[in-house]
Amino acid sequence: MWLDHLRAIGRTHSTIVTYQNILEKHITSQIGSRDILSINQQDANVLLAVGKPGARNNIARVMRSLFRYGALEGIGGLDQVPFTVKIPRARNYEPIDSSHLATPEQVKQLAECMSERVRLAVYLASICALRKGEVLGLQRRDFIDLDKEGQALLTVQCQWNRKGVAGSEYTKPKAGSSGTVAVPDPFAKQGQEHLSLYVPDDPDAPLFTLNHLERSPIAFSTFDAYWRTARECVPGMAGFRFHDLRHTGLTLYAQAGATQAEIMARG
């Protein structure tokens, strides 16, 4: 009932999938057989005694939402949330860990170690500060004026989401992430070459696939395998995540003189 309520109030499918996973893994597995009126602050404290702050906050959000709904509906006689949890206010930007940044030379080396069909993904993630889902969600139409010096643009209109209703599918990007990003001329040329070699003429054709016959982007698992191989080829990058390329890009924005508001908008 609670998950149906979340759907009714407009929560995205990926959010619901995440909440359901947290519910099953961390909550119902521990207190699912208990009478709802027997749940108290001590139970909440035990459930939240996990190592990582991010995991704790996610569990707390699910618990609070679940029990608020239960109290609202009077489920099992519940009339109020039987515990208090403190959840930090969500940020609309990502803090950047300077220890997880790549130099331009390292970015180049990582790209050169990738399969040629997905090599451009490394540059787009770093130069345009994109998330992996946003990179894999790019289509031919998202490149604008690649042949015009100093005017090339990339639009971010959707993401390839592995938590879609029917598996992986196109969905809207995270709040504040859609928009248009300038593409430096050297990478505009690479974009032209990539389109010519690997992308059909259809405006909806995905940028990154295994072959010309594919109508969907490359699978996350396949892309991740390419990425792991690439980072192991570059000294000092064995633990470097693809998402860290985005942090590298945000840092480049800052070094280029972007305002804090502009950086937060990209973050």
PDB file of C-alpha atoms in Angstrom:
ATOM      1  CA  MET A   1       0.000   0.000   0.000  1.00  0.00           C
ATOM      2  CA  TRP A   2       2.796   2.390   0.874  1.00  0.00           C
ATOM      3  CA  LEU A   3       4.556   1.829  -2.456  1.00  0.00           C
ATOM      4  CA  ASP A   4       1.247   2.347  -4.284  1.00  0.00           C
ATOM      5  CA  HIS A   5       0.900   5.625  -2.404  1.00  0.00           C
ATOM      6  CA  LEU A   6       4.356   6.704  -3.577  1.00  0.00           C
ATOM      7  CA  ARG A   7       3.378   5.982  -7.173  1.00  0.00           C
ATOM      8  CA  ALA A   8       0.160   7.948  -6.735  1.00  0.00           C
ATOM      9  CA  ILE A   9       1.989  11.047  -5.518  1.00  0.00           C
ATOM     10  CA  GLY A  10       4.397  10.963  -8.450  1.00  0.00           C
ATOM     11  CA  ARG A  11       7.566   9.309  -7.199  1.00  0.00           C
ATOM     12  CA  THR A  12       9.669   8.037 -10.099  1.00  0.00           C
ATOM     13  CA  HIS A  13       9.922   4.342 -10.804  1.00  0.00           C
ATOM     14  CA  SER A  14      13.634   4.314  -9.986  1.00  0.00           C
ATOM     15  CA  THR A  15      12.959   5.942  -6.606  1.00  0.00           C
ATOM     16  CA  ILE A  16      10.305   3.351  -5.821  1.00  0.00           C
ATOM     17  CA  VAL A  17      12.649   0.518  -6.803  1.00  0.00           C
ATOM     18  CA  THR A  18      15.342   1.973  -4.544  1.00  0.00           C
ATOM     19  CA  TYR A  19      12.913   2.375  -1.630  1.00  0.00           C
ATOM     20  CA  GLN A  20      11.627  -1.168  -2.085  1.00  0.00           C
ATOM     21  CA  ASN A  21      15.159  -2.573  -2.062  1.00  0.00           C
ATOM     22  CA  ILE A  22      16.002  -0.674   1.125  1.00  0.00           C
ATOM     23  CA  LEU A  23      12.733  -1.761   2.719  1.00  0.00           C
ATOM     24  CA  GLU A  24      13.343  -5.444   2.007  1.00  0.00           C
ATOM     25  CA  LYS A  25      17.067  -5.489   2.775  1.00  0.00           C
ATOM     26  CA  HIS A  26      17.226  -3.333   5.889  1.00  0.00           C
ATOM     27  CA  ILE A  27      13.763  -3.031   7.436  1.00  0.00           C
ATOM     28  CA  THR A  28      11.325  -5.894   6.852  1.00  0.00           C
ATOM     29  CA  SER A  29      14.165  -8.394   7.190  1.00  0.00           C
ATOM     30  CA  GLN A  30      14.667  -7.119  10.744  1.00  0.00           C
ATOM     31  CA  ILE A  31      11.248  -6.048  12.031  1.00  0.00           C
ATOM     32  CA  GLY A  32       8.829  -7.301   9.378  1.00  0.00           C
ATOM     33  CA  SER A  33       7.311  -9.944  11.658  1.00  0.00           C
ATOM     34  CA  ARG A  34       6.751  -7.538  14.550  1.00  0.00           C
ATOM     35  CA  ASP A  35       3.475  -5.873  15.525  1.00  0.00           C
ATOM     36  CA  ILE A  36       3.643  -2.310  14.245  1.00  0.00           C
ATOM     37  CA  LEU A  37       2.713  -0.887  17.665  1.00  0.00           C
ATOM     38  CA  SER A  38       5.709  -2.606  19.241  1.00  0.00           C
ATOM     39  CA  ILE A  39       8.229  -0.684  17.121  1.00  0.00           C
ATOM     40  CA  ASN A  40      10.017   2.013  19.114  1.00  0.00           C
ATOM     41  CA  GLN A  41      13.003   4.362  19.143  1.00  0.00           C
ATOM     42  CA  GLN A  42      15.396   1.600  20.157  1.00  0.00           C
ATOM     43  CA  ASP A  43      14.400  -0.452  17.112  1.00  0.00           C
ATOM     44  CA  ALA A  44      15.017   2.552  14.877  1.00  0.00           C
ATOM     45  CA  ASN A  45      18.431   3.117  16.440  1.00  0.00           C
ATOM     46  CA  VAL A  46      19.409  -0.499  15.766  1.00  0.00           C
ATOM     47  CA  LEU A  47      18.277  -0.300  12.136  1.00  0.00           C
ATOM     48  CA  LEU A  48      20.236   2.905  11.640  1.00  0.00           C
ATOM     49  CA  ALA A  49      23.440   1.568  13.198  1.00  0.00           C
ATOM     50  CA  VAL A  50      25.108   1.061   9.833  1.00  0.00           C
ATOM     51  CA  GLY A  51      28.591   2.098   8.855  1.00  0.00           C
ATOM     52  CA  LYS A  52      28.188   4.567   6.018  1.00  0.00           C
ATOM     53  CA  PRO A  53      26.307   7.861   6.549  1.00  0.00           C
ATOM     54  CA  GLY A  54      24.770   7.644   3.082  1.00  0.00           C
ATOM     55  CA  ALA A  55      23.255   4.230   3.781  1.00  0.00           C
ATOM     56  CA  ARG A  56      21.992   5.392   7.157  1.00  0.00           C
ATOM     57  CA  ASN A  57      20.289   8.428   5.653  1.00  0.00           C
ATOM     58  CA  ASN A  58      18.618   6.315   2.967  1.00  0.00           C
ATOM     59  CA  ILE A  59      17.274   3.861   5.543  1.00  0.00           C
ATOM     60  CA  ALA A  60      16.058   6.762   7.685  1.00  0.00           C
ATOM     61  CA  ARG A  61      14.191   8.326   4.749  1.00  0.00           C
ATOM     62  CA  VAL A  62      12.443   5.058   3.947  1.00  0.00           C
ATOM     63  CA  MET A  63      11.541   4.402   7.595  1.00  0.00           C
ATOM     64  CA  ARG A  64      10.148   7.877   8.072  1.00  0.00           C
ATOM     65  CA  SER A  65       8.107   7.765   4.866  1.00  0.00           C
ATOM     66  CA  LEU A  66       6.794   4.280   5.657  1.00  0.00           C
ATOM     67  CA  PHE A  67       5.698   5.042   9.207  1.00  0.00           C
ATOM     68  CA  ARG A  68       4.277   8.453   8.316  1.00  0.00           C
ATOM     69  CA  TYR A  69       2.052   6.706   5.814  1.00  0.00           C
ATOM     70  CA  GLY A  70       1.129   4.071   8.393  1.00  0.00           C
ATOM     71  CA  ALA A  71       0.173   6.743  10.931  1.00  0.00           C
ATOM     72  CA  LEU A  72      -1.795   8.704   8.322  1.00  0.00           C
ATOM     73  CA  GLU A  73      -3.805   5.620   7.389  1.00  0.00           C
ATOM     74  CA  GLY A  74      -4.054   4.293  10.940  1.00  0.00           C
ATOM     75  CA  ILE A  75      -2.571   0.963   9.902  1.00  0.00           C
ATOM     76  CA  GLY A  76      -2.540  -1.497  12.794  1.00  0.00           C
ATOM     77  CA  GLY A  77      -3.756   1.224  15.133  1.00  0.00           C
ATOM     78  CA  LEU A  78      -0.710   3.407  14.529  1.00  0.00           C
ATOM     79  CA  ASP A  79      -1.452   7.104  15.092  1.00  0.00           C
ATOM     80  CA  GLN A  80       2.043   8.612  15.124  1.00  0.00           C
ATOM     81  CA  VAL A  81       5.589   7.831  14.069  1.00  0.00           C
ATOM     82  CA  PRO A  82       7.077   5.976  17.072  1.00  0.00           C
ATOM     83  CA  PHE A  83      10.614   7.279  16.639  1.00  0.00           C
ATOM     84  CA  THR A  84      12.614  10.331  15.654  1.00  0.00           C
ATOM     85  CA  VAL A  85      15.279  10.329  12.964  1.00  0.00           C
ATOM     86  CA  LYS A  86      17.508  13.163  11.835  1.00  0.00           C
ATOM     87  CA  ILE A  87      18.110  13.355   8.101  1.00  0.00           C
ATOM     88  CA  PRO A  88      20.441  15.975   6.588  1.00  0.00           C
ATOM     89  CA  ARG A  89      18.782  18.236   4.054  1.00  0.00           C
ATOM     90  CA  ALA A  90      19.395  16.979   0.542  1.00  0.00           C
ATOM     91  CA  ARG A  91      22.008  18.959  -1.403  1.00  0.00           C
ATOM     92  CA  ASN A  92      21.404  20.061  -4.970  1.00  0.00           C
ATOM     93  CA  TYR A  93      25.092  19.639  -5.720  1.00  0.00           C
ATOM     94  CA  GLU A  94      27.791  17.053  -5.113  1.00  0.00           C
ATOM     95  CA  PRO A  95      30.774  17.791  -2.875  1.00  0.00           C
ATOM     96  CA  ILE A  96      34.009  17.245  -4.758  1.00  0.00           C
ATOM     97  CA  ASP A  97      36.720  15.067  -3.238  1.00  0.00           C
ATOM     98  CA  SER A  98      40.018  16.406  -4.555  1.00  0.00           C
ATOM     99  CA  SER A  99      41.610  12.985  -4.077  1.00  0.00           C
ATOM    100  CA  HIS A 100      39.271  11.556  -6.738  1.00  0.00           C
ATOM    101  CA  LEU A 101      40.251  13.793  -9.640  1.00  0.00           C
ATOM    102  CA  ALA A 102      42.086  12.976 -12.841  1.00  0.00           C
ATOM    103  CA  THR A 103      44.636  15.083 -14.658  1.00  0.00           C
ATOM    104  CA  PRO A 104      44.026  15.853 -18.348  1.00  0.00           C
ATOM    105  CA  GLU A 105      46.746  13.337 -19.236  1.00  0.00           C
ATOM    106  CA  GLN A 106      45.082  10.636 -17.118  1.00  0.00           C
ATOM    107  CA  VAL A 107      41.726  11.335 -18.768  1.00  0.00           C
ATOM    108  CA  LYS A 108      43.385  10.936 -22.161  1.00  0.00           C
ATOM    109  CA  GLN A 109      45.032   7.676 -21.104  1.00  0.00           C
ATOM    110  CA  LEU A 110      41.750   6.299 -19.740  1.00  0.00           C
ATOM    111  CA  ALA A 111      39.977   7.177 -22.987  1.00  0.00           C
ATOM    112  CA  GLU A 112      42.662   5.558 -25.125  1.00  0.00           C
ATOM    113  CA  CYS A 113      42.360   2.338 -23.104  1.00  0.00           C
ATOM    114  CA  MET A 114      38.607   2.127 -23.751  1.00  0.00           C
ATOM    115  CA  SER A 115      37.017   0.359 -26.709  1.00  0.00           C
ATOM    116  CA  GLU A 116      36.921   2.770 -29.666  1.00  0.00           C
ATOM    117  CA  ARG A 117      33.102   2.697 -29.765  1.00  0.00           C
ATOM    118  CA  VAL A 118      32.856   4.135 -26.239  1.00  0.00           C
ATOM    119  CA  ARG A 119      36.083   6.147 -26.057  1.00  0.00           C
ATOM    120  CA  LEU A 120      34.240   9.440 -26.490  1.00  0.00           C
ATOM    121  CA  ALA A 121      32.194   8.680 -23.352  1.00  0.00           C
ATOM    122  CA  VAL A 122      35.239   9.329 -21.179  1.00  0.00           C
ATOM    123  CA  TYR A 123      35.824  12.765 -22.680  1.00  0.00           C
ATOM    124  CA  LEU A 124      32.158  13.771 -22.465  1.00  0.00           C
ATOM    125  CA  ALA A 125      31.914  12.709 -18.823  1.00  0.00           C
ATOM    126  CA  SER A 126      34.965  14.761 -17.886  1.00  0.00           C
ATOM    127  CA  ILE A 127      34.743  17.795 -20.162  1.00  0.00           C
ATOM    128  CA  CYS A 128      30.956  18.207 -19.871  1.00  0.00           C
ATOM    129  CA  ALA A 129      30.682  16.918 -16.269  1.00  0.00           C
ATOM    130  CA  LEU A 130      28.074  14.256 -17.047  1.00  0.00           C
ATOM    131  CA  ARG A 131      26.886  11.276 -15.037  1.00  0.00           C
ATOM    132  CA  LYS A 132      27.214   7.806 -16.540  1.00  0.00           C
ATOM    133  CA  GLY A 133      23.469   7.511 -17.186  1.00  0.00           C
ATOM    134  CA  GLU A 134      23.503  10.901 -18.926  1.00  0.00           C
ATOM    135  CA  VAL A 135      26.434   9.875 -21.113  1.00  0.00           C
ATOM    136  CA  LEU A 136      24.848   6.579 -22.131  1.00  0.00           C
ATOM    137  CA  GLY A 137      21.525   8.337 -22.711  1.00  0.00           C
ATOM    138  CA  LEU A 138      22.950  10.672 -25.358  1.00  0.00           C
ATOM    139  CA  GLN A 139      21.556  10.468 -28.886  1.00  0.00           C
ATOM    140  CA  ARG A 140      22.688  11.831 -32.252  1.00  0.00           C
ATOM    141  CA  ARG A 141      20.311  14.801 -32.001  1.00  0.00           C
ATOM    142  CA  ASP A 142      21.952  15.946 -28.765  1.00  0.00           C
ATOM    143  CA  PHE A 143      25.006  17.241 -30.640  1.00  0.00           C
ATOM    144  CA  ILE A 144      24.452  20.697 -32.148  1.00  0.00           C
ATOM    145  CA  ASP A 145      26.684  22.602 -34.591  1.00  0.00           C
ATOM    146  CA  LEU A 146      29.704  20.361 -34.231  1.00  0.00           C
ATOM    147  CA  ASP A 147      31.039  21.733 -37.523  1.00  0.00           C
ATOM    148  CA  LYS A 148      30.911  25.386 -36.405  1.00  0.00           C
ATOM    149  CA  GLU A 149      34.062  26.567 -34.691  1.00  0.00           C
ATOM    150  CA  GLY A 150      33.420  27.790 -31.160  1.00  0.00           C
ATOM    151  CA  GLN A 151      29.681  27.053 -31.361  1.00  0.00           C
ATOM    152  CA  ALA A 152      29.393  23.313 -30.701  1.00  0.00           C
ATOM    153  CA  LEU A 153      26.849  22.351 -28.059  1.00  0.00           C
ATOM    154  CA  LEU A 154      25.628  19.225 -26.307  1.00  0.00           C
ATOM    155  CA  THR A 155      22.102  18.995 -24.932  1.00  0.00           C
ATOM    156  CA  VAL A 156      21.297  16.757 -21.975  1.00  0.00           C
ATOM    157  CA  GLN A 157      17.647  15.781 -22.343  1.00  0.00           C
ATOM    158  CA  CYS A 158      17.460  12.314 -20.815  1.00  0.00           C
ATOM    159  CA  GLN A 159      19.430   9.576 -19.125  1.00  0.00           C
ATOM    160  CA  TRP A 160      19.704   5.832 -19.667  1.00  0.00           C
ATOM    161  CA  ASN A 161      18.248   4.501 -16.431  1.00  0.00           C
ATOM    162  CA  ARG A 162      18.872   0.916 -15.331  1.00  0.00           C
ATOM    163  CA  LYS A 163      15.945   1.146 -12.870  1.00  0.00           C
ATOM    164  CA  GLY A 164      13.225   1.715 -15.464  1.00  0.00           C
ATOM    165  CA  VAL A 165       9.761   0.166 -15.358  1.00  0.00           C
ATOM    166  CA  ALA A 166      10.740  -2.547 -17.841  1.00  0.00           C
ATOM    167  CA  GLY A 167      14.446  -2.651 -17.104  1.00  0.00           C
ATOM    168  CA  SER A 168      16.811  -0.083 -18.597  1.00  0.00           C
ATOM    169  CA  GLU A 169      15.033   2.777 -20.372  1.00  0.00           C
ATOM    170  CA  TYR A 170      15.255   6.486 -21.148  1.00  0.00           C
ATOM    171  CA  THR A 171      14.047   8.750 -18.337  1.00  0.00           C
ATOM    172  CA  LYS A 172      14.456  12.396 -17.427  1.00  0.00           C
ATOM    173  CA  PRO A 173      17.841  13.247 -15.901  1.00  0.00           C
ATOM    174  CA  LYS A 174      18.164  14.157 -12.252  1.00  0.00           C
ATOM    175  CA  ALA A 175      16.675  17.483 -11.181  1.00  0.00           C
ATOM    176  CA  GLY A 176      18.772  20.388 -12.400  1.00  0.00           C
ATOM    177  CA  SER A 177      20.878  18.255 -14.752  1.00  0.00           C
ATOM    178  CA  SER A 178      19.083  18.849 -18.041  1.00  0.00           C
ATOM    179  CA  GLY A 179      20.330  21.660 -20.227  1.00  0.00           C
ATOM    180  CA  THR A 180      22.977  22.611 -22.771  1.00  0.00           C
ATOM    181  CA  VAL A 181      26.747  22.383 -22.383  1.00  0.00           C
ATOM    182  CA  ALA A 182      29.437  23.934 -24.582  1.00  0.00           C
ATOM    183  CA  VAL A 183      31.734  21.464 -26.348  1.00  0.00           C
ATOM    184  CA  PRO A 184      35.347  22.613 -26.906  1.00  0.00           C
ATOM    185  CA  ASP A 185      36.435  22.476 -30.548  1.00  0.00           C
ATOM    186  CA  PRO A 186      38.876  19.525 -30.215  1.00  0.00           C
ATOM    187  CA  PHE A 187      36.112  17.385 -28.743  1.00  0.00           C
ATOM    188  CA  ALA A 188      33.590  18.654 -31.280  1.00  0.00           C
ATOM    189  CA  LYS A 189      35.854  17.167 -33.953  1.00  0.00           C
ATOM    190  CA  GLN A 190      35.969  13.881 -32.046  1.00  0.00           C
ATOM    191  CA  GLY A 191      32.182  14.004 -31.811  1.00  0.00           C
ATOM    192  CA  GLN A 192      31.905  14.368 -35.597  1.00  0.00           C
ATOM    193  CA  GLU A 193      34.206  11.397 -36.144  1.00  0.00           C
ATOM    194  CA  HIS A 194      32.267   9.290 -33.635  1.00  0.00           C
ATOM    195  CA  LEU A 195      28.936  10.078 -35.315  1.00  0.00           C
ATOM    196  CA  SER A 196      30.366   9.240 -38.722  1.00  0.00           C
ATOM    197  CA  LEU A 197      31.848   5.916 -37.648  1.00  0.00           C
ATOM    198  CA  TYR A 198      29.464   4.516 -35.064  1.00  0.00           C
ATOM    199  CA  VAL A 199      26.052   6.214 -35.057  1.00  0.00           C
ATOM    200  CA  PRO A 200      23.222   5.751 -37.606  1.00  0.00           C
ATOM    201  CA  ASP A 201      21.650   8.844 -39.192  1.00  0.00           C
ATOM    202  CA  ASP A 202      18.447   8.546 -37.141  1.00  0.00           C
ATOM    203  CA  PRO A 203      18.266  11.538 -34.735  1.00  0.00           C
ATOM    204  CA  ASP A 204      17.162   9.155 -31.962  1.00  0.00           C
ATOM    205  CA  ALA A 205      20.104   6.789 -32.492  1.00  0.00           C
ATOM    206  CA  PRO A 206      22.077   6.267 -29.264  1.00  0.00           C
ATOM    207  CA  LEU A 207      25.674   7.471 -29.272  1.00  0.00           C
ATOM    208  CA  PHE A 208      27.128   4.422 -27.572  1.00  0.00           C
ATOM    209  CA  THR A 209      26.207   0.909 -28.713  1.00  0.00           C
ATOM    210  CA  LEU A 210      27.989  -2.385 -29.328  1.00  0.00           C
ATOM    211  CA  ASN A 211      27.247  -2.237 -33.064  1.00  0.00           C
ATOM    212  CA  HIS A 212      25.212  -0.381 -35.704  1.00  0.00           C
ATOM    213  CA  LEU A 213      22.300  -2.794 -35.366  1.00  0.00           C
ATOM    214  CA  GLU A 214      21.654  -1.985 -31.723  1.00  0.00           C
ATOM    215  CA  ARG A 215      18.734   0.360 -31.044  1.00  0.00           C
ATOM    216  CA  SER A 216      19.465   0.708 -27.339  1.00  0.00           C
ATOM    217  CA  PRO A 217      22.574   2.037 -25.601  1.00  0.00           C
ATOM    218  CA  ILE A 218      25.297  -0.318 -24.502  1.00  0.00           C
ATOM    219  CA  ALA A 219      24.396  -2.279 -21.360  1.00  0.00           C
ATOM    220  CA  PHE A 220      25.689  -0.862 -18.086  1.00  0.00           C
ATOM    221  CA  SER A 221      27.413  -4.160 -17.270  1.00  0.00           C
ATOM    222  CA  THR A 222      29.255  -4.191 -20.594  1.00  0.00           C
ATOM    223  CA  PHE A 223      30.262  -0.554 -20.298  1.00  0.00           C
ATOM    224  CA  ASP A 224      31.455  -1.112 -16.723  1.00  0.00           C
ATOM    225  CA  ALA A 225      33.604  -4.023 -17.894  1.00  0.00           C
ATOM    226  CA  TYR A 226      35.263  -1.778 -20.495  1.00  0.00           C
ATOM    227  CA  TRP A 227      35.807   0.866 -17.826  1.00  0.00           C
ATOM    228  CA  ARG A 228      37.391  -1.526 -15.323  1.00  0.00           C
ATOM    229  CA  THR A 229      39.789  -2.762 -17.985  1.00  0.00           C
ATOM    230  CA  ALA A 230      40.713   0.802 -18.962  1.00  0.00           C
ATOM    231  CA  ARG A 231      41.410   2.080 -15.467  1.00  0.00           C
ATOM    232  CA  GLU A 232      43.593  -0.932 -14.682  1.00  0.00           C
ATOM    233  CA  CYS A 233      45.750   0.035 -17.664  1.00  0.00           C
ATOM    234  CA  VAL A 234      46.517   3.495 -16.269  1.00  0.00           C
ATOM    235  CA  PRO A 235      48.976   3.715 -13.349  1.00  0.00           C
ATOM    236  CA  GLY A 236      47.379   4.986 -10.148  1.00  0.00           C
ATOM    237  CA  MET A 237      43.791   4.773 -11.442  1.00  0.00           C
ATOM    238  CA  ALA A 238      42.804   1.262 -10.319  1.00  0.00           C
ATOM    239  CA  GLY A 239      40.122   2.533  -7.913  1.00  0.00           C
ATOM    240  CA  PHE A 240      38.992   5.496 -10.013  1.00  0.00           C
ATOM    241  CA  ARG A 241      35.235   5.456 -10.670  1.00  0.00           C
ATOM    242  CA  PHE A 242      33.640   6.595 -13.910  1.00  0.00           C
ATOM    243  CA  HIS A 243      31.595   9.051 -11.821  1.00  0.00           C
ATOM    244  CA  ASP A 244      34.868  10.660 -10.694  1.00  0.00           C
ATOM    245  CA  LEU A 245      35.244  11.980 -14.239  1.00  0.00           C
ATOM    246  CA  ARG A 246      32.235  14.173 -13.509  1.00  0.00           C
ATOM    247  CA  HIS A 247      33.953  15.542 -10.405  1.00  0.00           C
ATOM    248  CA  THR A 248      36.971  16.244 -12.570  1.00  0.00           C
ATOM    249  CA  GLY A 249      34.751  18.182 -14.973  1.00  0.00           C
ATOM    250  CA  LEU A 250      33.167  20.223 -12.198  1.00  0.00           C
ATOM    251  CA  THR A 251      36.637  21.141 -10.985  1.00  0.00           C
ATOM    252  CA  LEU A 252      37.582  22.260 -14.492  1.00  0.00           C
ATOM    253  CA  TYR A 253      34.508  24.513 -14.485  1.00  0.00           C
ATOM    254  CA  ALA A 254      35.698  26.081 -11.246  1.00  0.00           C
ATOM    255  CA  GLN A 255      39.234  26.566 -12.521  1.00  0.00           C
ATOM    256  CA  ALA A 256      37.860  28.193 -15.671  1.00  0.00           C
ATOM    257  CA  GLY A 257      36.086  30.810 -13.565  1.00  0.00           C
ATOM    258  CA  ALA A 258      32.548  29.445 -13.322  1.00  0.00           C
ATOM    259  CA  THR A 259      30.514  30.949 -10.506  1.00  0.00           C
ATOM    260  CA  GLN A 260      29.465  28.885  -7.490  1.00  0.00           C
ATOM    261  CA  ALA A 261      25.863  28.994  -8.720  1.00  0.00           C
ATOM    262  CA  GLU A 262      26.902  27.647 -12.131  1.00  0.00           C
ATOM    263  CA  ILE A 263      28.904  24.829 -10.560  1.00  0.00           C
ATOM    264  CA  MET A 264      26.015  23.941  -8.226  1.00  0.00           C
ATOM    265  CA  ALA A 265      23.665  23.906 -11.222  1.00  0.00           C
ATOM    266  CA  ARG A 266      25.892  21.380 -12.979  1.00  0.00           C
ATOM    267  CA  GLY A 267      26.333  19.405  -9.728  1.00  0.00           C
TER     268      GLY A 267
END
